[in-house]
Amino acid sequence: MNKAFTLYSFKKRILAVLLVISFVFCSLVVRLFVIQIINGQELQSKATDQWTRDLSIVAPRGTIYDRTGSSLAVSYTTYNVYVRGREIKEPSVVAIHLSEILDLPFESLYTKVSNKKTSEVLIKMQVEGEDAESIYKLGLSGVYLAETSNRYYTYGNLLSQVLGFISIDNVGQTGLEAYYNNLLKGKDGYSYVQSDLQGKEIGGSLRYYVGAIPGEDLKLTIDSKMQLILEQTLEKIMVEQKAKSVTGLILDVNSGGVLSLSSKPSFDLNDIPRDNLEELFENSKIKAGTDIYEPGSTFKILTVAAALEEGLTTLQDRFYCPGFRIVDGERIKCWRTIGHGSQTLTEAFANSCNCCFMDLALRLGKDKFYKYMNKFGLGQKTGIDMTGEAGGILMAKKLVRNVDLARMGFGHAIAVTPLQLTSAVASIINGGTFNSPHLVLGGSPIKEKRSESGIISARTSETVNSLLEFAENKTGKYTFVEGYNVGGKTGTAQKYKETGGIDRGKYISSFIGTYPADKPQYLVFIMVDEPSNGAYYGSIVAAPYGKEVFIKLFDYLNEQRQDENVVIEYVEMPDLQNKSLTECALILKELGLEYELDGEGEYITRQLPPVGSKIAKGTTILLITD
């Protein structure tokens, strides 16, 4: 018998065949598992794409409301227009109709509607309902409408930076529209029909529709009436002070809620100027949180609070100002170069004497000064719900010399954002609790806000409030705003070039006001960047507009006067030109007027306001020398 055909060899061959069959079978099982289980959903989706044509249904964005329930940003239905060239029988007719309704050139439309190589072409986005209805009534084969959504801003130019705007495809680009985009955008839906291999719709086939899920709504801390009051005032400042820009806000000092916030120049959210993207970007920034500046005298509120809290000064403490201090061999001038003489802390605060605040900063020393700056949130972001917030600039403590510390004491050699400064001041005047500023009322979309009590004691808070009240009511109680208990502080600071060094002739004027002064609820902030109408001191440029905001705010809130008997007296501006500073000081004191001095000459060469102007007692005027 041939050994090649033994029973043993036959079994081996049978076994080999069975192994091959088993391997093939297992491979097929594995392949089927991969196709049906692992890749099943993906392949089914691809197959669906081949035999169906779908149109997206854009979800309407959530509505944005102010704190009173007034709508600020709402969505409304618009339509995207598509064509499927393979289904169009008369391209020229379709192109003519669409050109007339959509105001598009016939030539480019004809190219698109006669294109049979591409299954679907987008003609125009965000078509208004009236035009979409006109297209629908024509019953043009191969022309499709898909629901989408557009945004309408109720007040147009109001809250431009805070609300922000969306792109043409419904994505938030700036402001709250961008910050809360995932919350506001919702979930898109879709509709689709079955088609053949060429992409033509199969008559009588099934149509599917899955509706869009609208985005969630937002309710802001903003009060639209307060916002209107603020923005009208900022527009007025831009015109009268010929400023580069101006920023303002109203803050609830007890919660950190931003009641109004704006910068000018701005733009209409319903007519966005996209032709100049650089300018649009600049005017879209929430400058109160993105731009830093050297605060000047408004910062003195922080210095005096820290010194009072540490027991390093009292209201009766006296300071002598000869017009300068020499620190580390450097001469640092007070703004009043002839000096303030001997004065109490209360008087020095009202006079905004730099020498007093240099002394206080040096008494605190680096460690204690920086301890309070950290408590007040300087050199760090406030955590407000906005994109692009800056953290300010606080010099590294180890690099600080006494001369640097002295300058910091009166608001120089340090950079803050308006939101940092106002949040810090709020934590001082509200009894000692720091609350992160925020734009959206509490709820699921709000991240955890910083809230820290015990920043300073209630006693220190009361003392600082009394200083602020006296500083703005020099001629008598409740005289800054007739009959109302308003406190405040002004500031003036020089600007710096990007390459370093002081930018001569360019200033930032600011004002911080509080109400009620003895137990504040509201804080008003005004900042004027590069005023160019002849004056730049905060007391002259910014404070009068802060007063206007308060007057309108009291009318809106129906606030009653604290004293009905207060009457502000008015005097006529005298002619002070060519008179000596000493002579002018005596005349102004007799009239009950304050003054700021620009220059170091002996005689007055110009004055603001001009001779004969009717001005209220307690008003600060500007005297200019050589």
PDB file of N, CA and C in Angstrom, residues 458-530:
ATOM      1  N   ALA A 458     -15.769  96.417  59.801  1.00  0.00           N
ATOM      2  CA  ALA A 458     -16.900  97.329  59.598  1.00  0.00           C
ATOM      3  C   ALA A 458     -16.539  98.742  60.040  1.00  0.00           C
ATOM      4  N   ARG A 459     -15.712  98.851  61.071  1.00  0.00           N
ATOM      5  CA  ARG A 459     -15.313 100.177  61.582  1.00  0.00           C
ATOM      6  C   ARG A 459     -14.495 100.926  60.538  1.00  0.00           C
ATOM      7  N   THR A 460     -13.534 100.235  59.917  1.00  0.00           N
ATOM      8  CA  THR A 460     -12.734 100.867  58.865  1.00  0.00           C
ATOM      9  C   THR A 460     -13.610 101.259  57.689  1.00  0.00           C
ATOM     10  N   SER A 461     -14.557 100.396  57.354  1.00  0.00           N
ATOM     11  CA  SER A 461     -15.477 100.679  56.255  1.00  0.00           C
ATOM     12  C   SER A 461     -16.265 101.960  56.525  1.00  0.00           C
ATOM     13  N   GLU A 462     -16.768 102.108  57.722  1.00  0.00           N
ATOM     14  CA  GLU A 462     -17.526 103.313  58.091  1.00  0.00           C
ATOM     15  C   GLU A 462     -16.651 104.562  57.990  1.00  0.00           C
ATOM     16  N   THR A 463     -15.397 104.442  58.422  1.00  0.00           N
ATOM     17  CA  THR A 463     -14.479 105.584  58.381  1.00  0.00           C
ATOM     18  C   THR A 463     -14.193 106.006  56.947  1.00  0.00           C
ATOM     19  N   VAL A 464     -13.932 105.029  56.083  1.00  0.00           N
ATOM     20  CA  VAL A 464     -13.666 105.347  54.674  1.00  0.00           C
ATOM     21  C   VAL A 464     -14.892 105.991  54.039  1.00  0.00           C
ATOM     22  N   ASN A 465     -16.072 105.500  54.358  1.00  0.00           N
ATOM     23  CA  ASN A 465     -17.300 106.092  53.813  1.00  0.00           C
ATOM     24  C   ASN A 465     -17.455 107.542  54.251  1.00  0.00           C
ATOM     25  N   SER A 466     -17.067 107.843  55.487  1.00  0.00           N
ATOM     26  CA  SER A 466     -17.147 109.233  55.955  1.00  0.00           C
ATOM     27  C   SER A 466     -16.150 110.114  55.204  1.00  0.00           C
ATOM     28  N   LEU A 467     -14.980 109.572  54.864  1.00  0.00           N
ATOM     29  CA  LEU A 467     -13.997 110.322  54.088  1.00  0.00           C
ATOM     30  C   LEU A 467     -14.509 110.607  52.677  1.00  0.00           C
ATOM     31  N   LEU A 468     -15.135 109.614  52.065  1.00  0.00           N
ATOM     32  CA  LEU A 468     -15.689 109.786  50.725  1.00  0.00           C
ATOM     33  C   LEU A 468     -16.829 110.803  50.723  1.00  0.00           C
ATOM     34  N   GLU A 469     -17.635 110.791  51.768  1.00  0.00           N
ATOM     35  CA  GLU A 469     -18.742 111.740  51.870  1.00  0.00           C
ATOM     36  C   GLU A 469     -18.213 113.172  51.989  1.00  0.00           C
ATOM     37  N   PHE A 470     -17.215 113.367  52.837  1.00  0.00           N
ATOM     38  CA  PHE A 470     -16.661 114.710  53.028  1.00  0.00           C
ATOM     39  C   PHE A 470     -15.955 115.205  51.762  1.00  0.00           C
ATOM     40  N   ALA A 471     -15.278 114.286  51.060  1.00  0.00           N
ATOM     41  CA  ALA A 471     -14.503 114.671  49.876  1.00  0.00           C
ATOM     42  C   ALA A 471     -15.365 115.265  48.777  1.00  0.00           C
ATOM     43  N   GLU A 472     -16.624 114.820  48.665  1.00  0.00           N
ATOM     44  CA  GLU A 472     -17.487 115.304  47.593  1.00  0.00           C
ATOM     45  C   GLU A 472     -18.534 116.315  48.064  1.00  0.00           C
ATOM     46  N   ASN A 473     -18.511 116.671  49.323  1.00  0.00           N
ATOM     47  CA  ASN A 473     -19.501 117.625  49.865  1.00  0.00           C
ATOM     48  C   ASN A 473     -18.789 118.685  50.698  1.00  0.00           C
ATOM     49  N   LYS A 474     -17.806 119.341  50.083  1.00  0.00           N
ATOM     50  CA  LYS A 474     -16.939 120.258  50.814  1.00  0.00           C
ATOM     51  C   LYS A 474     -17.668 121.494  51.331  1.00  0.00           C
ATOM     52  N   THR A 475     -18.710 121.935  50.644  1.00  0.00           N
ATOM     53  CA  THR A 475     -19.402 123.167  51.056  1.00  0.00           C
ATOM     54  C   THR A 475     -20.553 122.902  52.023  1.00  0.00           C
ATOM     55  N   GLY A 476     -20.764 121.676  52.408  1.00  0.00           N
ATOM     56  CA  GLY A 476     -21.832 121.350  53.341  1.00  0.00           C
ATOM     57  C   GLY A 476     -22.410 119.984  53.053  1.00  0.00           C
ATOM     58  N   LYS A 477     -23.148 119.433  53.997  1.00  0.00           N
ATOM     59  CA  LYS A 477     -23.707 118.084  53.869  1.00  0.00           C
ATOM     60  C   LYS A 477     -24.711 118.019  52.722  1.00  0.00           C
ATOM     61  N   TYR A 478     -24.607 116.972  51.913  1.00  0.00           N
ATOM     62  CA  TYR A 478     -25.517 116.686  50.801  1.00  0.00           C
ATOM     63  C   TYR A 478     -25.487 117.769  49.716  1.00  0.00           C
ATOM     64  N   THR A 479     -24.322 118.299  49.413  1.00  0.00           N
ATOM     65  CA  THR A 479     -24.250 119.375  48.421  1.00  0.00           C
ATOM     66  C   THR A 479     -23.633 118.948  47.087  1.00  0.00           C
ATOM     67  N   PHE A 480     -23.070 117.753  46.998  1.00  0.00           N
ATOM     68  CA  PHE A 480     -22.546 117.313  45.700  1.00  0.00           C
ATOM     69  C   PHE A 480     -23.709 117.102  44.742  1.00  0.00           C
ATOM     70  N   VAL A 481     -24.711 116.343  45.188  1.00  0.00           N
ATOM     71  CA  VAL A 481     -25.991 116.268  44.490  1.00  0.00           C
ATOM     72  C   VAL A 481     -27.012 116.803  45.490  1.00  0.00           C
ATOM     73  N   GLU A 482     -27.639 117.884  45.144  1.00  0.00           N
ATOM     74  CA  GLU A 482     -28.481 118.648  46.067  1.00  0.00           C
ATOM     75  C   GLU A 482     -29.471 117.778  46.854  1.00  0.00           C
ATOM     76  N   GLY A 483     -29.218 117.657  48.178  1.00  0.00           N
ATOM     77  CA  GLY A 483     -30.139 116.952  49.063  1.00  0.00           C
ATOM     78  C   GLY A 483     -29.888 115.456  49.193  1.00  0.00           C
ATOM     79  N   TYR A 484     -28.907 114.933  48.459  1.00  0.00           N
ATOM     80  CA  TYR A 484     -28.651 113.487  48.482  1.00  0.00           C
ATOM     81  C   TYR A 484     -27.283 113.197  49.092  1.00  0.00           C
ATOM     82  N   ASN A 485     -27.206 112.081  49.789  1.00  0.00           N
ATOM     83  CA  ASN A 485     -25.999 111.706  50.507  1.00  0.00           C
ATOM     84  C   ASN A 485     -25.072 110.894  49.593  1.00  0.00           C
ATOM     85  N   VAL A 486     -24.302 111.600  48.782  1.00  0.00           N
ATOM     86  CA  VAL A 486     -23.400 110.971  47.811  1.00  0.00           C
ATOM     87  C   VAL A 486     -21.955 111.180  48.241  1.00  0.00           C
ATOM     88  N   GLY A 487     -21.152 110.127  48.164  1.00  0.00           N
ATOM     89  CA  GLY A 487     -19.724 110.240  48.424  1.00  0.00           C
ATOM     90  C   GLY A 487     -18.948 110.025  47.143  1.00  0.00           C
ATOM     91  N   GLY A 488     -17.639 110.295  47.182  1.00  0.00           N
ATOM     92  CA  GLY A 488     -16.888 110.059  45.965  1.00  0.00           C
ATOM     93  C   GLY A 488     -15.438 110.464  46.045  1.00  0.00           C
ATOM     94  N   LYS A 489     -14.715 110.125  44.978  1.00  0.00           N
ATOM     95  CA  LYS A 489     -13.298 110.453  44.855  1.00  0.00           C
ATOM     96  C   LYS A 489     -12.964 110.555  43.373  1.00  0.00           C
ATOM     97  N   THR A 490     -12.142 111.543  43.031  1.00  0.00           N
ATOM     98  CA  THR A 490     -11.727 111.714  41.642  1.00  0.00           C
ATOM     99  C   THR A 490     -10.269 111.286  41.473  1.00  0.00           C
ATOM    100  N   GLY A 491      -9.880 111.071  40.230  1.00  0.00           N
ATOM    101  CA  GLY A 491      -8.505 110.677  39.946  1.00  0.00           C
ATOM    102  C   GLY A 491      -8.030 111.222  38.617  1.00  0.00           C
ATOM    103  N   THR A 492      -6.739 111.504  38.541  1.00  0.00           N
ATOM    104  CA  THR A 492      -6.108 111.959  37.303  1.00  0.00           C
ATOM    105  C   THR A 492      -4.783 111.226  37.171  1.00  0.00           C
ATOM    106  N   ALA A 493      -4.539 110.653  36.015  1.00  0.00           N
ATOM    107  CA  ALA A 493      -3.288 109.912  35.825  1.00  0.00           C
ATOM    108  C   ALA A 493      -2.730 110.165  34.436  1.00  0.00           C
ATOM    109  N   GLN A 494      -1.417 110.182  34.349  1.00  0.00           N
ATOM    110  CA  GLN A 494      -0.767 110.315  33.056  1.00  0.00           C
ATOM    111  C   GLN A 494      -0.774 108.971  32.336  1.00  0.00           C
ATOM    112  N   LYS A 495      -0.653 109.037  31.026  1.00  0.00           N
ATOM    113  CA  LYS A 495      -0.576 107.824  30.224  1.00  0.00           C
ATOM    114  C   LYS A 495       0.876 107.569  29.832  1.00  0.00           C
ATOM    115  N   TYR A 496       1.140 106.321  29.459  1.00  0.00           N
ATOM    116  CA  TYR A 496       2.493 105.929  29.094  1.00  0.00           C
ATOM    117  C   TYR A 496       2.532 105.428  27.662  1.00  0.00           C
ATOM    118  N   LYS A 497       3.653 105.651  27.007  1.00  0.00           N
ATOM    119  CA  LYS A 497       3.837 105.156  25.649  1.00  0.00           C
ATOM    120  C   LYS A 497       4.054 103.644  25.683  1.00  0.00           C
ATOM    121  N   GLU A 498       3.742 102.993  24.570  1.00  0.00           N
ATOM    122  CA  GLU A 498       3.957 101.548  24.489  1.00  0.00           C
ATOM    123  C   GLU A 498       5.442 101.208  24.613  1.00  0.00           C
ATOM    124  N   THR A 499       6.287 102.154  24.195  1.00  0.00           N
ATOM    125  CA  THR A 499       7.731 101.923  24.266  1.00  0.00           C
ATOM    126  C   THR A 499       8.311 102.305  25.622  1.00  0.00           C
ATOM    127  N   GLY A 500       7.446 102.815  26.524  1.00  0.00           N
ATOM    128  CA  GLY A 500       7.896 103.226  27.848  1.00  0.00           C
ATOM    129  C   GLY A 500       8.011 104.737  27.938  1.00  0.00           C
ATOM    130  N   GLY A 501       7.902 105.237  29.146  1.00  0.00           N
ATOM    131  CA  GLY A 501       8.003 106.680  29.349  1.00  0.00           C
ATOM    132  C   GLY A 501       6.646 107.349  29.288  1.00  0.00           C
ATOM    133  N   ILE A 502       6.545 108.494  29.953  1.00  0.00           N
ATOM    134  CA  ILE A 502       5.286 109.234  30.018  1.00  0.00           C
ATOM    135  C   ILE A 502       4.933 109.814  28.650  1.00  0.00           C
ATOM    136  N   ASP A 503       3.667 109.674  28.279  1.00  0.00           N
ATOM    137  CA  ASP A 503       3.157 110.244  27.034  1.00  0.00           C
ATOM    138  C   ASP A 503       2.641 111.641  27.354  1.00  0.00           C
ATOM    139  N   ARG A 504       3.477 112.649  27.132  1.00  0.00           N
ATOM    140  CA  ARG A 504       3.180 114.010  27.558  1.00  0.00           C
ATOM    141  C   ARG A 504       1.872 114.523  26.960  1.00  0.00           C
ATOM    142  N   GLY A 505       1.078 115.155  27.822  1.00  0.00           N
ATOM    143  CA  GLY A 505      -0.170 115.771  27.373  1.00  0.00           C
ATOM    144  C   GLY A 505      -1.342 114.821  27.264  1.00  0.00           C
ATOM    145  N   LYS A 506      -1.135 113.541  27.608  1.00  0.00           N
ATOM    146  CA  LYS A 506      -2.228 112.562  27.530  1.00  0.00           C
ATOM    147  C   LYS A 506      -2.554 112.059  28.935  1.00  0.00           C
ATOM    148  N   TYR A 507      -3.835 112.139  29.298  1.00  0.00           N
ATOM    149  CA  TYR A 507      -4.255 111.823  30.660  1.00  0.00           C
ATOM    150  C   TYR A 507      -5.509 110.955  30.660  1.00  0.00           C
ATOM    151  N   ILE A 508      -5.736 110.334  31.799  1.00  0.00           N
ATOM    152  CA  ILE A 508      -6.993 109.628  32.055  1.00  0.00           C
ATOM    153  C   ILE A 508      -7.635 110.269  33.285  1.00  0.00           C
ATOM    154  N   SER A 509      -8.868 110.722  33.132  1.00  0.00           N
ATOM    155  CA  SER A 509      -9.606 111.350  34.224  1.00  0.00           C
ATOM    156  C   SER A 509     -10.682 110.381  34.696  1.00  0.00           C
ATOM    157  N   SER A 510     -10.874 110.289  36.009  1.00  0.00           N
ATOM    158  CA  SER A 510     -11.845 109.311  36.512  1.00  0.00           C
ATOM    159  C   SER A 510     -12.581 109.817  37.749  1.00  0.00           C
ATOM    160  N   PHE A 511     -13.694 109.150  38.032  1.00  0.00           N
ATOM    161  CA  PHE A 511     -14.524 109.480  39.194  1.00  0.00           C
ATOM    162  C   PHE A 511     -15.171 108.207  39.709  1.00  0.00           C
ATOM    163  N   ILE A 512     -15.128 108.038  41.034  1.00  0.00           N
ATOM    164  CA  ILE A 512     -15.867 106.965  41.690  1.00  0.00           C
ATOM    165  C   ILE A 512     -16.839 107.612  42.663  1.00  0.00           C
ATOM    166  N   GLY A 513     -18.122 107.314  42.524  1.00  0.00           N
ATOM    167  CA  GLY A 513     -19.142 107.860  43.415  1.00  0.00           C
ATOM    168  C   GLY A 513     -19.895 106.759  44.125  1.00  0.00           C
ATOM    169  N   THR A 514     -20.339 107.019  45.363  1.00  0.00           N
ATOM    170  CA  THR A 514     -21.053 106.010  46.154  1.00  0.00           C
ATOM    171  C   THR A 514     -22.364 106.584  46.684  1.00  0.00           C
ATOM    172  N   TYR A 515     -23.366 105.714  46.795  1.00  0.00           N
ATOM    173  CA  TYR A 515     -24.663 106.147  47.330  1.00  0.00           C
ATOM    174  C   TYR A 515     -25.376 104.951  47.969  1.00  0.00           C
ATOM    175  N   PRO A 516     -26.043 105.180  49.139  1.00  0.00           N
ATOM    176  CA  PRO A 516     -25.899 106.322  50.049  1.00  0.00           C
ATOM    177  C   PRO A 516     -24.494 106.293  50.671  1.00  0.00           C
ATOM    178  N   ALA A 517     -23.920 107.468  50.909  1.00  0.00           N
ATOM    179  CA  ALA A 517     -22.522 107.545  51.328  1.00  0.00           C
ATOM    180  C   ALA A 517     -22.272 106.834  52.647  1.00  0.00           C
ATOM    181  N   ASP A 518     -23.234 106.851  53.569  1.00  0.00           N
ATOM    182  CA  ASP A 518     -23.019 106.244  54.883  1.00  0.00           C
ATOM    183  C   ASP A 518     -23.163 104.727  54.853  1.00  0.00           C
ATOM    184  N   LYS A 519     -23.942 104.210  53.898  1.00  0.00           N
ATOM    185  CA  LYS A 519     -24.109 102.756  53.760  1.00  0.00           C
ATOM    186  C   LYS A 519     -24.374 102.445  52.293  1.00  0.00           C
ATOM    187  N   PRO A 520     -23.334 102.438  51.483  1.00  0.00           N
ATOM    188  CA  PRO A 520     -23.507 102.398  50.021  1.00  0.00           C
ATOM    189  C   PRO A 520     -24.192 101.141  49.489  1.00  0.00           C
ATOM    190  N   GLN A 521     -25.016 101.378  48.473  1.00  0.00           N
ATOM    191  CA  GLN A 521     -25.632 100.297  47.710  1.00  0.00           C
ATOM    192  C   GLN A 521     -25.173 100.343  46.257  1.00  0.00           C
ATOM    193  N   TYR A 522     -24.945 101.575  45.756  1.00  0.00           N
ATOM    194  CA  TYR A 522     -24.545 101.755  44.363  1.00  0.00           C
ATOM    195  C   TYR A 522     -23.174 102.418  44.272  1.00  0.00           C
ATOM    196  N   LEU A 523     -22.400 101.986  43.282  1.00  0.00           N
ATOM    197  CA  LEU A 523     -21.124 102.626  42.967  1.00  0.00           C
ATOM    198  C   LEU A 523     -21.163 103.027  41.493  1.00  0.00           C
ATOM    199  N   VAL A 524     -20.864 104.299  41.227  1.00  0.00           N
ATOM    200  CA  VAL A 524     -20.830 104.808  39.853  1.00  0.00           C
ATOM    201  C   VAL A 524     -19.380 105.121  39.493  1.00  0.00           C
ATOM    202  N   PHE A 525     -18.948 104.629  38.337  1.00  0.00           N
ATOM    203  CA  PHE A 525     -17.568 104.854  37.885  1.00  0.00           C
ATOM    204  C   PHE A 525     -17.591 105.473  36.499  1.00  0.00           C
ATOM    205  N   ILE A 526     -16.798 106.543  36.323  1.00  0.00           N
ATOM    206  CA  ILE A 526     -16.637 107.187  35.020  1.00  0.00           C
ATOM    207  C   ILE A 526     -15.146 107.341  34.748  1.00  0.00           C
ATOM    208  N   MET A 527     -14.698 106.943  33.550  1.00  0.00           N
ATOM    209  CA  MET A 527     -13.297 107.099  33.166  1.00  0.00           C
ATOM    210  C   MET A 527     -13.225 107.701  31.773  1.00  0.00           C
ATOM    211  N   VAL A 528     -12.517 108.825  31.642  1.00  0.00           N
ATOM    212  CA  VAL A 528     -12.390 109.534  30.367  1.00  0.00           C
ATOM    213  C   VAL A 528     -10.946 109.418  29.895  1.00  0.00           C
ATOM    214  N   ASP A 529     -10.762 108.774  28.756  1.00  0.00           N
ATOM    215  CA  ASP A 529      -9.434 108.540  28.197  1.00  0.00           C
ATOM    216  C   ASP A 529      -9.077 109.659  27.210  1.00  0.00           C
ATOM    217  N   GLU A 530      -8.034 110.389  27.530  1.00  0.00           N
ATOM    218  CA  GLU A 530      -7.517 111.485  26.715  1.00  0.00           C
ATOM    219  C   GLU A 530      -8.561 112.566  26.416  1.00  0.00           C
TER     220      GLU A 530
END
